Amino acid sequence: MNALSPFALAIGLVLLAIIVALVVTFSRNRRSAALRDRYGEEYARTVEKAGNPYEGEALLQERVKRVAAFHIRPLAPAQRHAFIDDWLSIQARFVDDPSGAVIRADVLLSDVMLARGYPVAEFEQRYEDLSVDHAEVVAHYRTAHAIAGSHAQGEARTEELRRAMIHYRTLFDDLVNEPEDFSGVIEHREGRIHDLFKETTRRE
């Protein structure tokens, strides 16, 4: 059996290195594509905040691992209907007490998360946990929370509080409805939520 010449051995090692590099690149690209598909706009936000795709993707993967350890569960039918009734009550309250309604909406979302199996945590942690399975709507949570924070400092007007309620409602609908089916629960309540927004507009 003839031994490989140094030149042939060098060529073989170069080809092996190229193959390994291609496999690693392909695997990384697949991982990046999967994370982009899963997180959508949250992918770009996290990568930008981290400073580079490698660090950002590592943070997103850590979220997936953390949430996988939670016992996320659907709401029982009685819980689901009770939360929907609570939301409708809060929405009705907005007409006369916008500030109180926004505060209560934020609390209600925390209650829903707890009932679904998410741990009690600070806002940023709740936001990151929700982004794993609710990336399409979690940005609404951040926007609503920011408006609520501005209001606490006396900087948010009624129209902005109304927008906060709309953003809260989007996440609420997703959390309460999922994973039973994929149709919005609010729209099934004879348009009550939307009618109350129109009513508020007429009164102002």
GROMACS .gro file of C-alpha atoms in nm:
model
  204
    1MET     CA    1   0.000   0.000   0.000
    2ASN     CA    2   0.149   0.329  -0.114
    3ALA     CA    3   0.172   0.609   0.139
    4LEU     CA    4   0.023   0.943   0.044
    5SER     CA    5   0.266   1.202  -0.066
    6PRO     CA    6   0.292   1.517   0.147
    7PHE     CA    7   0.127   1.711  -0.134
    8ALA     CA    8  -0.167   1.470  -0.158
    9LEU     CA    9  -0.201   1.471   0.221
   10ALA     CA   10  -0.207   1.851   0.225
   11ILE     CA   11  -0.473   1.858  -0.047
   12GLY     CA   12  -0.680   1.606   0.148
   13LEU     CA   13  -0.660   1.813   0.465
   14VAL     CA   14  -0.760   2.127   0.277
   15LEU     CA   15  -1.059   1.950   0.123
   16LEU     CA   16  -1.158   1.814   0.464
   17ALA     CA   17  -1.136   2.163   0.614
   18ILE     CA   18  -1.352   2.300   0.333
   19ILE     CA   19  -1.614   2.029   0.386
   20VAL     CA   20  -1.623   2.091   0.761
   21ALA     CA   21  -1.653   2.466   0.703
   22LEU     CA   22  -1.939   2.410   0.457
   23VAL     CA   23  -2.120   2.180   0.703
   24VAL     CA   24  -2.078   2.431   0.986
   25THR     CA   25  -2.194   2.719   0.766
   26PHE     CA   26  -2.494   2.522   0.643
   27SER     CA   27  -2.589   2.425   0.998
   28ARG     CA   28  -2.550   2.782   1.122
   29ASN     CA   29  -2.756   2.918   0.833
   30ARG     CA   30  -3.032   2.666   0.905
   31ARG     CA   31  -3.031   2.762   1.271
   32SER     CA   32  -3.042   3.132   1.184
   33ALA     CA   33  -3.329   3.079   0.940
   34ALA     CA   34  -3.523   2.877   1.198
   35LEU     CA   35  -3.476   3.149   1.461
   36ARG     CA   36  -3.578   3.423   1.217
   37ASP     CA   37  -3.891   3.228   1.125
   38ARG     CA   38  -3.975   3.168   1.490
   39TYR     CA   39  -3.909   3.514   1.627
   40GLY     CA   40  -3.979   3.744   1.331
   41GLU     CA   41  -3.916   4.107   1.424
   42GLU     CA   42  -3.798   4.001   1.769
   43TYR     CA   43  -3.502   3.830   1.601
   44ALA     CA   44  -3.383   4.159   1.450
   45ARG     CA   45  -3.443   4.348   1.776
   46THR     CA   46  -3.245   4.097   1.982
   47VAL     CA   47  -2.955   4.076   1.735
   48GLU     CA   48  -2.933   4.454   1.718
   49LYS     CA   49  -2.936   4.481   2.096
   50ALA     CA   50  -2.672   4.208   2.131
   51GLY     CA   51  -2.447   4.372   1.874
   52ASN     CA   52  -2.401   4.073   1.642
   53PRO     CA   53  -2.598   3.774   1.510
   54TYR     CA   54  -2.395   3.514   1.702
   55GLU     CA   55  -2.463   3.669   2.044
   56GLY     CA   56  -2.824   3.751   1.956
   57GLU     CA   57  -2.901   3.400   1.839
   58ALA     CA   58  -2.741   3.254   2.151
   59LEU     CA   59  -2.974   3.466   2.364
   60LEU     CA   60  -3.278   3.355   2.162
   61GLN     CA   61  -3.180   2.990   2.197
   62GLU     CA   62  -3.143   3.037   2.573
   63ARG     CA   63  -3.502   3.162   2.581
   64VAL     CA   64  -3.621   2.848   2.404
   65LYS     CA   65  -3.440   2.625   2.652
   66ARG     CA   66  -3.572   2.819   2.951
   67VAL     CA   67  -3.934   2.815   2.836
   68ALA     CA   68  -3.910   2.445   2.746
   69ALA     CA   69  -3.866   2.378   3.118
   70PHE     CA   70  -4.195   2.550   3.202
   71HIS     CA   71  -4.518   2.356   3.222
   72ILE     CA   72  -4.712   2.570   2.974
   73ARG     CA   73  -5.073   2.455   2.959
   74PRO     CA   74  -5.400   2.562   2.800
   75LEU     CA   75  -5.661   2.734   3.012
   76ALA     CA   76  -5.948   2.527   3.141
   77PRO     CA   77  -6.278   2.633   2.978
   78ALA     CA   78  -6.399   2.795   3.300
   79GLN     CA   79  -6.074   2.990   3.334
   80ARG     CA   80  -6.090   3.099   2.974
   81HIS     CA   81  -6.444   3.233   3.001
   82ALA     CA   82  -6.369   3.401   3.334
   83PHE     CA   83  -6.069   3.583   3.186
   84ILE     CA   84  -6.270   3.693   2.884
   85ASP     CA   85  -6.540   3.831   3.112
   86ASP     CA   86  -6.273   4.010   3.316
   87TRP     CA   87  -6.133   4.165   3.000
   88LEU     CA   88  -6.474   4.285   2.888
   89SER     CA   89  -6.529   4.439   3.229
   90ILE     CA   90  -6.194   4.618   3.209
   91GLN     CA   91  -6.273   4.738   2.858
   92ALA     CA   92  -6.604   4.880   2.977
   93ARG     CA   93  -6.421   5.053   3.261
   94PHE     CA   94  -6.202   5.235   3.011
   95VAL     CA   95  -6.493   5.461   2.916
   96ASP     CA   96  -6.497   5.627   3.258
   97ASP     CA   97  -6.152   5.539   3.395
   98PRO     CA   98  -5.889   5.499   3.119
   99SER     CA   99  -5.599   5.499   3.363
  100GLY     CA  100  -5.749   5.233   3.589
  101ALA     CA  101  -5.842   5.017   3.292
  102VAL     CA  102  -5.488   5.019   3.155
  103ILE     CA  103  -5.342   4.929   3.494
  104ARG     CA  104  -5.593   4.648   3.537
  105ALA     CA  105  -5.529   4.520   3.184
  106ASP     CA  106  -5.160   4.484   3.261
  107VAL     CA  107  -5.240   4.294   3.581
  108LEU     CA  108  -5.489   4.071   3.400
  109LEU     CA  109  -5.228   3.970   3.144
  110SER     CA  110  -4.994   3.871   3.426
  111ASP     CA  111  -5.276   3.664   3.576
  112VAL     CA  112  -5.335   3.489   3.243
  113MET     CA  113  -4.964   3.416   3.205
  114LEU     CA  114  -4.950   3.269   3.555
  115ALA     CA  115  -5.253   3.052   3.484
  116ARG     CA  116  -5.090   2.930   3.163
  117GLY     CA  117  -4.775   2.825   3.350
  118TYR     CA  118  -4.540   3.119   3.302
  119PRO     CA  119  -4.347   3.213   3.618
  120VAL     CA  120  -4.394   3.546   3.794
  121ALA     CA  121  -4.107   3.771   3.686
  122GLU     CA  122  -4.009   4.125   3.596
  123PHE     CA  123  -4.145   4.269   3.273
  124GLU     CA  124  -3.836   4.200   3.061
  125GLN     CA  125  -3.832   3.837   3.169
  126ARG     CA  126  -4.205   3.797   3.097
  127TYR     CA  127  -4.155   3.960   2.759
  128GLU     CA  128  -3.870   3.729   2.665
  129ASP     CA  129  -4.058   3.420   2.781
  130LEU     CA  130  -4.364   3.516   2.578
  131SER     CA  131  -4.155   3.582   2.268
  132VAL     CA  132  -4.070   3.213   2.237
  133ASP     CA  133  -4.424   3.103   2.146
  134HIS     CA  134  -4.597   3.436   2.083
  135ALA     CA  135  -4.341   3.629   1.881
  136GLU     CA  136  -4.598   3.766   1.637
  137VAL     CA  137  -4.784   3.956   1.908
  138VAL     CA  138  -4.534   4.007   2.190
  139ALA     CA  139  -4.425   4.346   2.051
  140HIS     CA  140  -4.775   4.469   2.139
  141TYR     CA  141  -4.698   4.387   2.502
  142ARG     CA  142  -4.382   4.599   2.498
  143THR     CA  143  -4.562   4.892   2.336
  144ALA     CA  144  -4.853   4.879   2.581
  145HIS     CA  145  -4.619   4.850   2.878
  146ALA     CA  146  -4.418   5.150   2.757
  147ILE     CA  147  -4.734   5.360   2.727
  148ALA     CA  148  -4.840   5.253   3.076
  149GLY     CA  149  -4.500   5.360   3.203
  150SER     CA  150  -4.531   5.697   3.034
  151HIS     CA  151  -4.873   5.742   3.189
  152ALA     CA  152  -4.731   5.669   3.534
  153GLN     CA  153  -4.502   5.966   3.477
  154GLY     CA  154  -4.791   6.182   3.359
  155GLU     CA  155  -4.686   6.176   2.993
  156ALA     CA  156  -4.959   5.965   2.827
  157ARG     CA  157  -5.291   6.109   2.711
  158THR     CA  158  -5.623   5.931   2.674
  159GLU     CA  159  -5.566   5.850   2.307
  160GLU     CA  160  -5.236   5.684   2.392
  161LEU     CA  161  -5.403   5.488   2.671
  162ARG     CA  162  -5.659   5.369   2.418
  163ARG     CA  163  -5.375   5.246   2.199
  164ALA     CA  164  -5.228   5.066   2.500
  165MET     CA  165  -5.557   4.884   2.550
  166ILE     CA  166  -5.559   4.777   2.186
  167HIS     CA  167  -5.204   4.642   2.220
  168TYR     CA  168  -5.288   4.463   2.544
  169ARG     CA  169  -5.597   4.316   2.379
  170THR     CA  170  -5.392   4.165   2.097
  171LEU     CA  171  -5.171   3.970   2.335
  172PHE     CA  172  -5.464   3.883   2.560
  173ASP     CA  173  -5.654   3.735   2.267
  174ASP     CA  174  -5.355   3.523   2.170
  175LEU     CA  175  -5.285   3.397   2.522
  176VAL     CA  176  -5.643   3.318   2.614
  177ASN     CA  177  -5.736   3.162   2.284
  178GLU     CA  178  -5.423   2.953   2.220
  179PRO     CA  179  -5.388   2.659   2.189
  180GLU     CA  180  -5.757   2.566   2.175
  181ASP     CA  181  -5.801   2.699   1.822
  182PHE     CA  182  -5.680   2.983   1.606
  183SER     CA  183  -5.982   3.213   1.585
  184GLY     CA  184  -5.992   3.529   1.793
  185VAL     CA  185  -6.207   3.512   2.103
  186ILE     CA  186  -6.277   3.885   2.109
  187GLU     CA  187  -6.436   3.888   1.765
  188HIS     CA  188  -6.672   3.616   1.885
  189ARG     CA  189  -6.820   3.843   2.152
  190GLU     CA  190  -7.056   4.029   1.916
  191GLY     CA  191  -6.808   4.311   1.857
  192ARG     CA  192  -6.842   4.435   2.215
  193ILE     CA  193  -6.477   4.538   2.246
  194HIS     CA  194  -6.476   4.734   1.923
  195ASP     CA  195  -6.809   4.899   2.000
  196LEU     CA  196  -6.676   5.026   2.332
  197PHE     CA  197  -6.384   5.193   2.158
  198LYS     CA  198  -6.628   5.372   1.928
  199GLU     CA  199  -6.839   5.470   2.225
  200THR     CA  200  -6.538   5.617   2.401
  201THR     CA  201  -6.449   5.817   2.092
  202ARG     CA  202  -6.798   5.960   2.067
  203ARG     CA  203  -6.795   6.072   2.432
  204GLU     CA  204  -6.467   6.262   2.402
   0.00000   0.00000   0.00000
